[in-house]
Amino acid sequence: MSSQARKRVVTVSQREGKKLFYLSMPFILLVFVFSYLPLYGWIYAFFDYKPGYKLFDTEFKGFFFFKMLLSDPMTVDEVKRVMSNTLGMSVLSLFVQILPLIFAVFLVEIKFEPLKKAVQTITTLPNFLSWPLVYAFAFSMFSESDGFINKFLMHLHIIEEPISLLVSSDHVWLTQTAYLAWKTIGWTAIIYIAAVTSIDNELYEAARIDGAGRFRIMRYITIPHLMPTFFVLMLLSVANFLNNGLEQYLIFQNALNKDSIEVLDLYVYNIGIRNGMSGYNYSFATAVGILKSVVSVALLFSVNYASKRVRGEGII
Amino acid sequence: MKQKVTIGNLSFSVINSSIFILFAIICIFPLYYIFVLTLSNNQWAASGALVLYPKGFHIENYVQVLKLNGIGMALGVSALKTVVGTAFTLAGSSFLAYLFTKPNMFMKKFLYRFVIVTMYFNAGLIPWYINMKNLHLMNTFAVYIIPYIVAPFYVILIKTFIESIPKALEESAQIDGAGVFRIFWSILVPLSKPILATVAVFECVNQWNNLRDNLFLITDSRLNTLQFVLYKFMSEADALARKIMVDGGASLSASSFKLTPTAVSMTIAMVVILPIVCIYPFMQRYFTKGIMLGAVKG
């Protein structure tokens, strides 16, 4: 190819590159508007915002709300309570992470295909239910007046009075983690099942010839092969430590369990939006949200760094 | 020796299968129970009788619930936003993913990161709320659609898939004079059907289940979704149920078809869940594929 021709090819390619760039612009703009533009709202944390006023007509407070968050005794108590709920349930859900792995390891041991398929289909279903639906399910099972469990136990005369399982503040962390586990185990297991099927069959045959039993094969072949996947999922959930979702807790929240169910996201919603936009709440809620986002991003980067060190590959 | 191993194997299989069957029952039983409850005599159900199969069978609950103010409308809004939203997300995310597979795209690497990073951070609830307000998207149908057109996770999935399609196909079309849109529509879309189907199912379920937008951004009851109506009923059901109990159940005995708050919310729950249960088993085989592609990237 002559240098002239090569130049022409390069410019054609460049021109096409520009064209592709322009074609992507509407989409990039959407991402900018819905993901980057909201960052502007962080400015509200630095003003004493009052609804109905223009932002710049309200008093500039600097780091007042951040300081309050860290030094005002009453606020600190609140934040401690909310943080312990957030971290408590996050830690519990980290322990739950091991269940899909166990689920997958044992599910592949079912040799009767139709049963295996049926179990897999049915256990994946809860993942596709919204939290209001999960609440409806929980209500139908555990409600004091209509719940199946209460009716059943009273029917068998094991209990005389209905137990209140939904509106009590005892064991909230455990029950909420259980709902989350119920919803996600079957779904997450699909990833592990996919990983199990990709393991080389010869490894299994060799192990069997060497006289390894079922549990030995699990321990020395299946589980080690699933560890990289487990590791990635674990890191991702560590990165999402503070983001344990709003909807679940919002829906299960009631007057009696509020103290132990209020996680950071729900706290921000409760003080910022639900309690009306009066007083300092709006700005304070934004400040709490900012701290949460900053810690989350820091967690993500440290986890990514750890992943690069351990696996030689990041998760971002 | 061999016999012993077989017995061990057999008992393992039995115990293993039983545990899985038990777990499957725990997953499906609430659904079955609600279904039976909505078809049974509400008066019995409310009086504390245990219902394990439809007793006093009737479909009046469904008829009445669909007549309830706002439910038909909410069903329509939910269905419309699911169909339109999925179409827009599918078109937008797949076209952008296609652009990202082009090696000569200007600033490709930067733009790709610009999109993907948004998977991991957000400004927070209040700034998000203010942003939507400033954009005048509150109380519009568009708020259900436009923010979801570019979904980073789907962009990754579709991009990975398109990259596995031989480049030669695209090149030969290019030589024949096909432009960017033409190649995308006539060559890549048909070849990417498996991944597009996966994404379509994911997004359908997302759209159908999404509560957040309606909860925070919509106050106009004509734009309410089924999820929101269910949420409203569920958050009030317990209180309402107690109130009726205190009334002495006088209003209950009038008719066996009389709607109780529980019956209403359970029936709405069934209406919400029905489309998922119907479509889901047929789409299930795609999930494994879709998830596997996602897992590759981590």
Coordinates of C-alpha atoms in Angstrom, one line a residue:
Chain A
M1 CA 0.0 0.0 0.0
S2 CA 1.5 3.4 -0.9
S3 CA 1.8 5.9 1.8
Q4 CA -0.8 8.1 0.1
A5 CA -3.3 5.2 0.1
R6 CA -2.5 4.4 3.7
K7 CA -3.0 8.0 4.7
R8 CA -6.4 7.9 3.0
V9 CA -7.4 4.8 4.9
V10 CA -6.3 6.4 8.1
T11 CA -8.3 9.5 7.5
V12 CA -11.4 7.5 6.4
S13 CA -11.1 5.5 9.6
Q14 CA -10.6 8.6 11.6
R15 CA -13.7 10.2 10.0
E16 CA -15.7 7.1 10.8
G17 CA -14.3 7.2 14.3
K18 CA -15.6 10.7 14.7
K19 CA -19.0 9.7 13.3
L20 CA -19.3 6.9 15.8
F21 CA -18.3 9.3 18.5
Y22 CA -21.2 11.7 17.5
L23 CA -23.6 8.8 17.3
S24 CA -22.8 7.9 20.9
M25 CA -23.3 11.4 22.2
P26 CA -27.1 11.2 22.8
F27 CA -26.5 8.2 25.1
I28 CA -23.5 9.7 26.8
L29 CA -25.6 12.8 27.4
L30 CA -28.3 10.6 29.1
V31 CA -25.6 9.0 31.3
F32 CA -24.3 12.5 32.2
V33 CA -27.7 13.9 33.0
F34 CA -28.9 11.0 35.2
S35 CA -25.7 9.8 36.8
Y36 CA -23.3 12.8 36.9
L37 CA -25.6 15.8 37.1
P38 CA -27.1 14.7 40.5
L39 CA -23.7 15.3 42.0
Y40 CA -24.6 19.0 41.8
G41 CA -27.1 18.3 44.5
W42 CA -24.3 17.8 47.0
I43 CA -24.2 21.5 47.3
Y44 CA -27.3 21.4 49.4
A45 CA -25.4 19.8 52.3
F46 CA -23.5 23.1 52.7
F47 CA -26.5 25.4 53.0
D48 CA -29.2 25.6 55.5
Y49 CA -31.8 24.8 52.8
K50 CA -35.4 25.7 53.4
P51 CA -38.0 24.5 51.0
G52 CA -39.7 27.3 49.0
Y53 CA -36.5 29.4 49.1
K54 CA -33.9 29.6 46.3
L55 CA -30.8 27.8 47.4
F56 CA -28.6 30.8 47.3
D57 CA -31.1 32.8 49.4
T58 CA -30.5 30.4 52.2
E59 CA -27.7 30.6 54.7
F60 CA -24.3 29.1 53.8
K61 CA -23.3 26.7 56.5
G62 CA -20.1 25.2 55.3
F63 CA -19.3 21.9 57.0
F64 CA -21.8 22.6 59.8
F65 CA -23.9 19.4 59.0
F66 CA -20.9 17.2 58.7
K67 CA -19.6 18.5 62.0
M68 CA -23.0 17.9 63.6
L69 CA -23.0 14.4 62.3
L70 CA -19.7 13.7 64.1
S71 CA -20.0 15.7 67.3
D72 CA -23.6 16.5 68.2
P73 CA -24.3 13.9 71.0
M74 CA -27.9 13.2 70.0
T75 CA -27.1 12.9 66.3
V76 CA -24.1 10.8 67.1
D77 CA -26.3 8.3 69.0
E78 CA -28.7 8.2 66.0
V79 CA -25.9 7.6 63.6
K80 CA -24.3 4.9 65.8
R81 CA -27.6 3.1 65.9
V82 CA -28.1 3.4 62.1
M83 CA -24.6 2.4 61.4
S84 CA -24.8 -0.7 63.6
N85 CA -28.0 -1.7 61.8
T86 CA -26.3 -1.2 58.4
L87 CA -23.1 -3.0 59.3
G88 CA -24.9 -5.7 61.3
M89 CA -27.1 -6.7 58.4
S90 CA -24.3 -6.4 55.9
V91 CA -22.1 -8.7 57.9
L92 CA -24.9 -11.2 58.2
S93 CA -25.5 -11.1 54.5
L94 CA -21.8 -11.8 53.9
F95 CA -22.2 -15.0 55.9
V96 CA -25.2 -15.8 53.7
Q97 CA -23.0 -15.5 50.6
I98 CA -21.6 -19.0 51.3
L99 CA -25.1 -20.6 50.9
P100 CA -25.4 -20.3 47.1
L101 CA -22.1 -22.1 46.8
I102 CA -23.2 -24.9 49.0
F103 CA -26.5 -25.0 47.2
A104 CA -24.8 -25.4 43.8
V105 CA -22.3 -28.0 45.0
F106 CA -25.1 -30.2 46.3
L107 CA -27.6 -29.5 43.6
V108 CA -25.3 -30.9 40.9
E109 CA -25.3 -34.1 43.0
I110 CA -28.9 -34.7 42.2
K111 CA -28.8 -37.2 39.3
F112 CA -32.5 -37.2 38.5
E113 CA -32.7 -34.4 35.9
P114 CA -36.4 -33.4 36.1
L115 CA -36.1 -32.9 39.9
K116 CA -32.9 -30.9 39.4
K117 CA -34.6 -28.7 36.8
A118 CA -37.7 -28.2 38.9
V119 CA -35.7 -27.3 42.0
Q120 CA -33.6 -24.8 40.1
T121 CA -36.6 -23.2 38.4
I122 CA -38.6 -22.9 41.6
T123 CA -35.8 -21.6 43.8
T124 CA -34.9 -18.9 41.3
L125 CA -38.4 -17.5 41.2
P126 CA -38.2 -15.4 44.4
N127 CA -35.4 -13.3 42.8
F128 CA -38.0 -12.0 40.4
L129 CA -40.4 -10.8 43.0
S130 CA -40.4 -7.2 44.0
W131 CA -40.1 -6.3 47.7
P132 CA -43.8 -5.4 48.0
L133 CA -44.5 -8.9 46.8
V134 CA -42.0 -10.4 49.3
Y135 CA -43.8 -8.5 52.0
A136 CA -47.1 -9.8 50.8
F137 CA -45.6 -13.3 51.0
A138 CA -44.2 -12.7 54.5
F139 CA -47.5 -11.2 55.5
S140 CA -49.5 -14.2 54.3
M141 CA -47.1 -16.5 56.3
F142 CA -46.3 -14.5 59.5
S143 CA -49.0 -12.0 60.1
E144 CA -50.6 -12.0 63.5
S145 CA -54.2 -12.2 62.4
D146 CA -54.0 -14.0 59.1
G147 CA -50.6 -15.6 58.9
F148 CA -50.4 -19.3 57.9
I149 CA -47.8 -20.1 60.6
N150 CA -50.0 -18.7 63.4
K151 CA -53.1 -20.4 62.1
F152 CA -51.3 -23.7 61.6
L153 CA -49.7 -23.7 65.1
M154 CA -53.0 -22.7 66.7
H155 CA -54.7 -25.4 64.7
L156 CA -52.4 -28.0 66.2
H157 CA -52.8 -26.4 69.6
I158 CA -49.0 -25.8 69.9
I159 CA -49.7 -22.2 70.7
E160 CA -52.8 -20.5 72.2
E161 CA -52.1 -16.9 71.3
P162 CA -50.8 -15.8 67.9
I163 CA -47.2 -14.8 67.9
S164 CA -46.3 -11.5 66.3
L165 CA -43.5 -12.1 63.9
L166 CA -43.7 -9.2 61.6
V167 CA -44.1 -6.2 63.9
S168 CA -41.7 -7.2 66.6
S169 CA -38.3 -5.6 67.0
D170 CA -36.6 -8.8 68.1
H171 CA -34.4 -10.6 65.6
V172 CA -35.1 -8.0 62.9
W173 CA -31.5 -8.4 61.6
L174 CA -31.9 -12.1 61.4
T175 CA -35.4 -12.1 59.8
Q176 CA -34.4 -9.4 57.3
T177 CA -31.3 -11.4 56.3
A178 CA -33.4 -14.5 56.0
Y179 CA -35.8 -12.7 53.6
L180 CA -32.8 -11.6 51.6
A181 CA -31.3 -15.1 51.6
W182 CA -34.7 -16.6 50.5
K183 CA -34.9 -14.2 47.6
T184 CA -31.3 -14.5 46.3
I185 CA -29.9 -18.0 47.0
G186 CA -31.4 -19.8 44.0
W187 CA -30.5 -17.0 41.7
T188 CA -26.9 -16.6 42.8
A189 CA -26.4 -20.3 42.7
I190 CA -26.9 -20.2 38.9
I191 CA -23.5 -18.5 38.6
Y192 CA -21.9 -21.4 40.6
I193 CA -23.8 -24.0 38.7
A194 CA -22.5 -22.5 35.4
A195 CA -19.0 -22.6 36.9
V196 CA -19.4 -26.3 38.0
T197 CA -20.4 -27.4 34.5
S198 CA -17.3 -25.8 33.1
I199 CA -15.0 -27.9 35.2
D200 CA -13.1 -30.5 33.2
N201 CA -14.7 -33.9 33.5
E202 CA -11.4 -35.7 33.3
L203 CA -10.5 -34.2 36.7
Y204 CA -13.5 -36.0 38.2
E205 CA -12.7 -39.3 36.5
A206 CA -9.1 -39.2 37.6
A207 CA -10.2 -38.5 41.2
R208 CA -12.7 -41.4 41.1
I209 CA -10.1 -43.8 39.8
D210 CA -7.9 -42.7 42.6
G211 CA -10.7 -43.8 44.9
A212 CA -12.0 -40.4 46.0
G213 CA -15.5 -40.4 47.5
R214 CA -18.2 -37.8 46.9
F215 CA -17.2 -35.5 49.6
R216 CA -13.5 -35.7 48.8
I217 CA -14.3 -34.7 45.2
M218 CA -16.3 -31.8 46.4
R219 CA -13.6 -30.7 48.8
Y220 CA -10.6 -31.1 46.5
I221 CA -12.1 -30.4 43.0
T222 CA -15.4 -28.6 42.9
I223 CA -15.0 -26.1 45.7
P224 CA -11.5 -25.0 44.8
H225 CA -12.8 -24.4 41.3
L226 CA -15.6 -22.2 42.6
M227 CA -13.4 -20.1 44.8
P228 CA -12.5 -17.4 42.2
T229 CA -16.2 -16.8 41.5
F230 CA -16.9 -16.8 45.2
F231 CA -14.1 -14.3 45.7
V232 CA -15.4 -11.9 43.1
L233 CA -19.0 -12.0 44.5
M234 CA -17.7 -11.5 48.0
L235 CA -15.6 -8.5 47.0
L236 CA -18.6 -7.0 45.2
S237 CA -20.7 -7.3 48.3
V238 CA -18.0 -5.8 50.4
A239 CA -17.9 -2.8 48.0
N240 CA -21.6 -2.5 48.4
F241 CA -21.4 -2.8 52.2
L242 CA -23.2 0.5 52.9
N243 CA -25.7 0.1 50.0
N244 CA -27.9 -2.5 51.5
G245 CA -30.9 -1.2 49.6
L246 CA -33.8 0.9 50.7
E247 CA -36.9 -0.8 49.5
Q248 CA -36.6 -4.0 51.6
Y249 CA -36.3 -2.1 54.8
L250 CA -38.8 0.6 53.8
I251 CA -41.4 -1.9 53.2
F252 CA -40.8 -4.0 56.3
Q253 CA -40.4 -0.9 58.5
N254 CA -43.1 -0.3 61.1
A255 CA -43.4 1.6 64.4
L256 CA -42.3 -1.3 66.4
N257 CA -39.2 -2.5 64.5
K258 CA -38.0 0.9 63.4
D259 CA -35.0 1.1 65.8
S260 CA -33.4 -2.0 64.5
I261 CA -34.4 -1.9 60.8
E262 CA -33.3 1.6 60.0
V263 CA -30.2 1.3 57.8
L264 CA -28.4 4.3 56.3
D265 CA -30.4 4.5 53.1
L266 CA -33.7 4.3 55.0
Y267 CA -32.4 6.8 57.5
V268 CA -31.7 9.3 54.7
Y269 CA -35.1 8.7 53.3
N270 CA -36.9 9.0 56.7
I271 CA -35.2 12.2 57.7
G272 CA -35.0 13.8 54.3
I273 CA -38.1 13.0 52.4
R274 CA -40.6 11.3 54.6
N275 CA -40.4 13.8 57.5
G276 CA -41.2 16.5 55.1
M277 CA -38.7 19.0 54.0
S278 CA -38.7 21.0 57.2
G279 CA -35.9 22.3 59.3
Y280 CA -32.4 21.1 58.7
N281 CA -33.4 17.7 57.5
Y282 CA -33.0 18.2 53.8
S283 CA -29.5 19.4 54.0
F284 CA -28.5 17.1 56.8
A285 CA -29.8 14.1 54.9
T286 CA -27.7 15.1 51.9
A287 CA -24.7 15.3 54.1
V288 CA -25.3 11.8 55.4
G289 CA -25.7 10.7 51.8
I290 CA -22.5 12.2 50.8
L291 CA -20.5 10.6 53.5
K292 CA -22.1 7.3 52.5
S293 CA -21.2 7.7 48.9
V294 CA -17.6 8.7 49.7
V295 CA -17.1 5.7 52.0
S296 CA -18.7 3.4 49.3
V297 CA -16.4 4.6 46.6
A298 CA -13.4 4.3 49.0
L299 CA -14.5 0.7 49.8
L300 CA -14.8 -0.1 46.1
F301 CA -11.4 1.1 45.3
S302 CA -9.7 -0.7 48.2
V303 CA -11.5 -3.9 47.3
N304 CA -10.5 -3.4 43.6
Y305 CA -6.9 -2.9 44.8
A306 CA -7.1 -6.0 46.9
S307 CA -8.5 -8.0 44.0
K308 CA -5.7 -6.8 41.7
R309 CA -3.1 -7.9 44.3
V310 CA -4.7 -11.3 44.9
R311 CA -6.0 -12.3 41.5
G312 CA -4.1 -10.0 39.3
E313 CA -7.3 -8.7 37.9
G314 CA -9.6 -5.9 39.1
I315 CA -13.3 -6.0 39.4
I316 CA -14.0 -2.6 37.9
Chain B
M1 CA -18.1 -53.4 50.2
K2 CA -19.8 -52.3 47.0
Q3 CA -23.2 -52.8 48.6
K4 CA -22.3 -50.6 51.5
V5 CA -21.2 -47.7 49.2
T6 CA -24.5 -48.0 47.3
I7 CA -26.5 -47.7 50.6
G8 CA -24.4 -44.7 51.5
N9 CA -25.0 -43.2 48.1
L10 CA -28.6 -43.9 48.3
S11 CA -29.1 -42.3 51.7
F12 CA -27.1 -39.4 50.6
S13 CA -29.3 -38.9 47.5
V14 CA -32.5 -39.2 49.5
I15 CA -31.3 -36.7 52.2
N16 CA -29.9 -34.4 49.6
S17 CA -33.0 -34.4 47.4
S18 CA -35.3 -34.0 50.4
I19 CA -33.5 -30.9 51.6
F20 CA -33.8 -29.4 48.1
I21 CA -37.4 -30.3 47.8
L22 CA -38.0 -28.7 51.2
F23 CA -36.3 -25.5 50.1
A24 CA -38.3 -25.5 46.9
I25 CA -41.5 -25.9 48.9
I26 CA -40.5 -22.9 51.1
C27 CA -39.9 -20.9 48.0
I28 CA -43.2 -21.7 46.3
F29 CA -45.6 -22.3 49.2
P30 CA -46.5 -18.7 50.0
L31 CA -47.5 -18.3 46.4
Y32 CA -49.7 -21.3 46.5
Y33 CA -51.2 -20.2 49.8
I34 CA -52.0 -16.7 48.6
F35 CA -53.6 -18.2 45.5
V36 CA -55.8 -20.5 47.5
L37 CA -56.7 -17.8 49.9
T38 CA -57.9 -15.4 47.2
L39 CA -60.1 -18.1 45.7
S40 CA -61.6 -19.1 49.1
N41 CA -64.5 -17.7 51.1
N42 CA -63.1 -14.5 52.6
Q43 CA -65.2 -14.9 55.7
W44 CA -63.6 -18.3 56.6
A45 CA -60.2 -17.1 55.8
A46 CA -60.6 -14.1 58.0
S47 CA -62.1 -16.1 60.9
G48 CA -58.9 -18.0 61.4
A49 CA -59.8 -21.2 59.6
L50 CA -56.8 -23.0 58.1
V51 CA -57.2 -23.1 54.3
L52 CA -55.0 -25.5 52.4
Y53 CA -57.1 -25.9 49.3
P54 CA -59.9 -23.6 47.9
K55 CA -62.9 -23.7 50.2
G56 CA -66.0 -22.0 49.1
F57 CA -64.4 -21.4 45.7
H58 CA -65.2 -18.1 44.0
I59 CA -63.4 -15.6 41.8
E60 CA -65.3 -12.6 43.2
N61 CA -62.1 -11.2 44.7
Y62 CA -60.5 -10.8 41.3
V63 CA -63.6 -9.3 39.8
Q64 CA -64.0 -6.8 42.7
V65 CA -60.3 -5.9 42.9
L66 CA -60.1 -5.1 39.2
K67 CA -63.1 -2.9 39.6
L68 CA -61.5 -1.1 42.6
N69 CA -60.7 2.5 41.9
G70 CA -57.3 2.9 40.2
I71 CA -56.3 -0.8 39.9
G72 CA -57.3 -1.2 36.3
M73 CA -55.5 2.0 35.5
A74 CA -52.4 0.9 37.5
L75 CA -52.4 -2.4 35.6
G76 CA -52.4 -0.4 32.4
V77 CA -49.6 1.9 33.5
S78 CA -47.5 -1.0 34.7
A79 CA -48.0 -2.9 31.4
L80 CA -47.3 0.1 29.3
K81 CA -44.1 1.1 31.1
T82 CA -42.9 -2.5 31.0
V83 CA -43.3 -2.8 27.2
V84 CA -42.2 0.7 26.3
G85 CA -39.3 0.8 28.8
T86 CA -38.0 -2.5 27.8
A87 CA -38.1 -1.5 24.1
F88 CA -36.2 1.7 24.7
T89 CA -33.6 0.1 27.0
L90 CA -33.0 -2.7 24.6
A91 CA -32.6 -0.3 21.6
G92 CA -30.4 2.2 23.5
S93 CA -28.2 -0.1 25.4
S94 CA -27.6 -2.5 22.5
F95 CA -26.8 0.3 20.0
L96 CA -24.4 1.9 22.4
A97 CA -22.8 -1.5 23.1
Y98 CA -22.4 -1.9 19.4
L99 CA -20.6 1.5 19.1
F100 CA -18.3 0.4 21.8
T101 CA -17.2 -2.7 19.8
K102 CA -15.8 -0.5 17.0
P103 CA -12.1 -0.2 17.5
N104 CA -11.8 3.1 15.7
M105 CA -14.4 5.0 17.7
F106 CA -13.0 8.3 18.9
M107 CA -12.4 8.5 22.7
K108 CA -13.8 5.0 23.0
K109 CA -11.9 3.9 26.1
F110 CA -12.8 7.1 28.0
L111 CA -16.5 7.0 27.1
Y112 CA -16.8 3.3 28.0
R113 CA -15.4 3.9 31.4
F114 CA -17.6 7.0 31.8
V115 CA -20.6 4.8 31.3
I116 CA -19.5 1.7 33.3
V117 CA -18.3 3.6 36.4
T118 CA -21.9 4.8 37.0
M119 CA -22.7 1.2 38.0
Y120 CA -20.7 1.6 41.2
F121 CA -21.5 5.1 42.5
N122 CA -24.5 7.3 42.9
A123 CA -25.0 10.8 44.3
G124 CA -27.5 9.6 46.9
L125 CA -31.2 9.7 47.3
I126 CA -31.8 13.4 47.9
P127 CA -29.5 14.7 45.1
W128 CA -31.2 12.2 42.8
Y129 CA -34.6 13.5 43.8
I130 CA -33.6 17.1 43.4
N131 CA -32.1 16.3 39.9
M132 CA -35.4 14.7 38.8
K133 CA -37.3 17.7 40.1
N134 CA -35.0 20.1 38.3
L135 CA -35.4 18.2 35.0
H136 CA -39.2 18.5 35.4
L137 CA -39.6 14.8 35.2
M138 CA -41.8 14.6 38.4
N139 CA -45.2 13.3 37.5
T140 CA -44.4 12.4 34.0
F141 CA -44.6 9.0 32.3
A142 CA -41.2 9.7 30.8
V143 CA -39.6 9.3 34.3
Y144 CA -40.3 5.5 34.0
I145 CA -38.5 5.3 30.6
I146 CA -35.7 7.8 29.9
P147 CA -33.4 7.3 32.9
Y148 CA -33.1 3.6 32.0
I149 CA -32.3 3.8 28.3
V150 CA -28.6 3.3 29.0
A151 CA -28.0 0.5 31.5
P152 CA -24.3 -0.1 32.1
F153 CA -24.7 -3.7 33.0
Y154 CA -26.6 -4.5 29.8
V155 CA -24.0 -2.5 27.8
I156 CA -21.3 -4.8 29.2
L157 CA -23.3 -8.0 28.5
I158 CA -24.2 -7.0 24.9
K159 CA -20.8 -5.7 24.1
T160 CA -19.1 -8.9 25.2
F161 CA -21.5 -10.9 23.1
I162 CA -21.1 -8.8 19.9
E163 CA -17.3 -9.1 20.3
S164 CA -17.7 -12.9 20.0
I165 CA -19.3 -12.6 16.6
P166 CA -16.8 -12.9 13.7
K167 CA -15.8 -9.5 12.5
A168 CA -15.7 -10.7 8.9
L169 CA -19.5 -10.6 8.7
E170 CA -19.6 -7.0 9.5
E171 CA -16.7 -6.2 7.2
S172 CA -18.3 -7.9 4.2
A173 CA -21.5 -5.9 4.8
Q174 CA -19.4 -2.8 4.9
I175 CA -17.8 -3.6 1.6
D176 CA -21.3 -4.1 0.2
G177 CA -22.0 -0.5 1.2
A178 CA -24.0 -0.9 4.4
G179 CA -23.8 1.9 6.9
V180 CA -23.6 1.8 10.7
F181 CA -27.3 1.5 11.3
R182 CA -27.8 -1.0 8.5
I183 CA -25.1 -3.3 9.8
F184 CA -26.4 -3.0 13.3
W185 CA -30.0 -3.7 12.4
S186 CA -29.7 -6.3 9.7
I187 CA -26.6 -8.2 10.8
L188 CA -25.8 -7.8 14.5
V189 CA -29.3 -7.7 16.0
P190 CA -30.4 -11.0 14.4
L191 CA -27.1 -12.6 15.5
S192 CA -27.4 -11.3 19.0
K193 CA -30.9 -12.7 19.7
P194 CA -29.8 -14.8 22.7
I195 CA -28.3 -12.0 24.7
L196 CA -31.0 -9.5 23.6
A197 CA -33.6 -12.0 24.9
T198 CA -31.8 -12.2 28.2
V199 CA -31.6 -8.5 28.6
A200 CA -35.2 -8.1 27.6
V201 CA -36.3 -10.5 30.3
F202 CA -34.1 -8.8 32.9
E203 CA -35.5 -5.4 32.0
C204 CA -39.1 -6.5 31.8
V205 CA -38.8 -7.8 35.3
N206 CA -37.0 -4.6 36.5
Q207 CA -39.7 -2.4 34.9
W208 CA -42.5 -4.5 36.2
N209 CA -41.1 -4.6 39.8
N210 CA -39.7 -1.1 40.1
L211 CA -41.3 0.8 43.0
R212 CA -38.8 3.5 43.6
D213 CA -39.8 6.0 40.9
N214 CA -43.4 5.8 41.7
L215 CA -42.8 6.1 45.4
F216 CA -40.6 9.2 45.2
L217 CA -41.4 11.0 42.0
I218 CA -45.1 10.4 41.2
T219 CA -47.9 12.0 43.2
D220 CA -50.4 11.9 40.3
S221 CA -52.5 8.9 41.0
R222 CA -53.2 8.3 37.3
L223 CA -49.5 7.4 36.9
N224 CA -49.5 4.9 39.8
T225 CA -48.1 1.4 39.1
L226 CA -49.4 -1.9 40.4
Q227 CA -46.4 -2.3 42.7
F228 CA -47.2 1.1 44.3
V229 CA -50.8 0.2 44.8
L230 CA -49.8 -3.1 46.4
Y231 CA -47.3 -1.3 48.6
K232 CA -50.0 1.1 49.7
F233 CA -52.4 -1.7 50.5
M234 CA -49.8 -3.8 52.3
S235 CA -48.6 -0.9 54.5
E236 CA -52.2 -0.3 55.5
A237 CA -53.6 -3.8 55.5
D238 CA -52.7 -4.8 59.1
A239 CA -54.2 -1.6 60.5
L240 CA -57.3 -2.0 58.4
A241 CA -57.6 -5.7 59.4
R242 CA -57.5 -4.8 63.0
K243 CA -60.1 -2.1 62.6
I244 CA -62.5 -4.6 61.0
M245 CA -61.9 -7.1 63.8
V246 CA -62.7 -4.3 66.3
D247 CA -65.9 -3.6 64.4
G248 CA -67.0 -7.0 65.6
G249 CA -66.9 -8.5 62.2
A250 CA -70.5 -7.3 61.7
S251 CA -69.7 -6.0 58.2
L252 CA -68.0 -9.3 57.4
S253 CA -70.9 -11.6 57.9
A254 CA -73.1 -9.7 55.4
S255 CA -71.7 -11.6 52.5
S256 CA -69.0 -14.3 52.0
F257 CA -67.7 -12.3 49.1
K258 CA -67.2 -9.2 51.2
L259 CA -63.7 -7.9 50.6
T260 CA -61.4 -7.9 53.5
P261 CA -58.2 -5.8 53.5
T262 CA -56.2 -8.9 53.5
A263 CA -58.2 -10.4 50.6
V264 CA -57.7 -7.2 48.6
S265 CA -53.9 -7.0 49.1
M266 CA -53.5 -10.7 48.5
T267 CA -55.5 -10.5 45.3
I268 CA -53.4 -7.6 44.1
A269 CA -50.3 -9.5 44.9
M270 CA -51.6 -12.4 42.7
V271 CA -52.3 -9.9 39.9
V272 CA -48.8 -8.5 40.2
I273 CA -47.1 -11.9 40.3
L274 CA -49.1 -13.6 37.6
P275 CA -47.3 -12.2 34.5
I276 CA -44.0 -13.1 36.1
V277 CA -45.0 -16.7 36.9
C278 CA -46.4 -17.1 33.4
I279 CA -43.4 -15.8 31.4
Y280 CA -40.7 -16.9 33.7
P281 CA -40.5 -20.7 33.1
F282 CA -40.1 -20.1 29.3
M283 CA -37.4 -17.6 29.7
Q284 CA -35.4 -19.4 32.4
R285 CA -33.0 -21.2 30.1
Y286 CA -31.7 -17.8 28.9
F287 CA -30.7 -16.7 32.4
T288 CA -27.9 -19.2 32.8
K289 CA -26.4 -18.0 29.5
G290 CA -26.9 -14.4 30.4
I291 CA -25.5 -14.7 33.9
M292 CA -22.5 -16.7 32.6
L293 CA -21.6 -13.9 30.2
G294 CA -21.8 -11.4 33.1
A295 CA -19.8 -13.6 35.3
V296 CA -16.9 -13.7 32.8
K297 CA -16.5 -10.0 33.3
G298 CA -17.2 -10.2 37.0

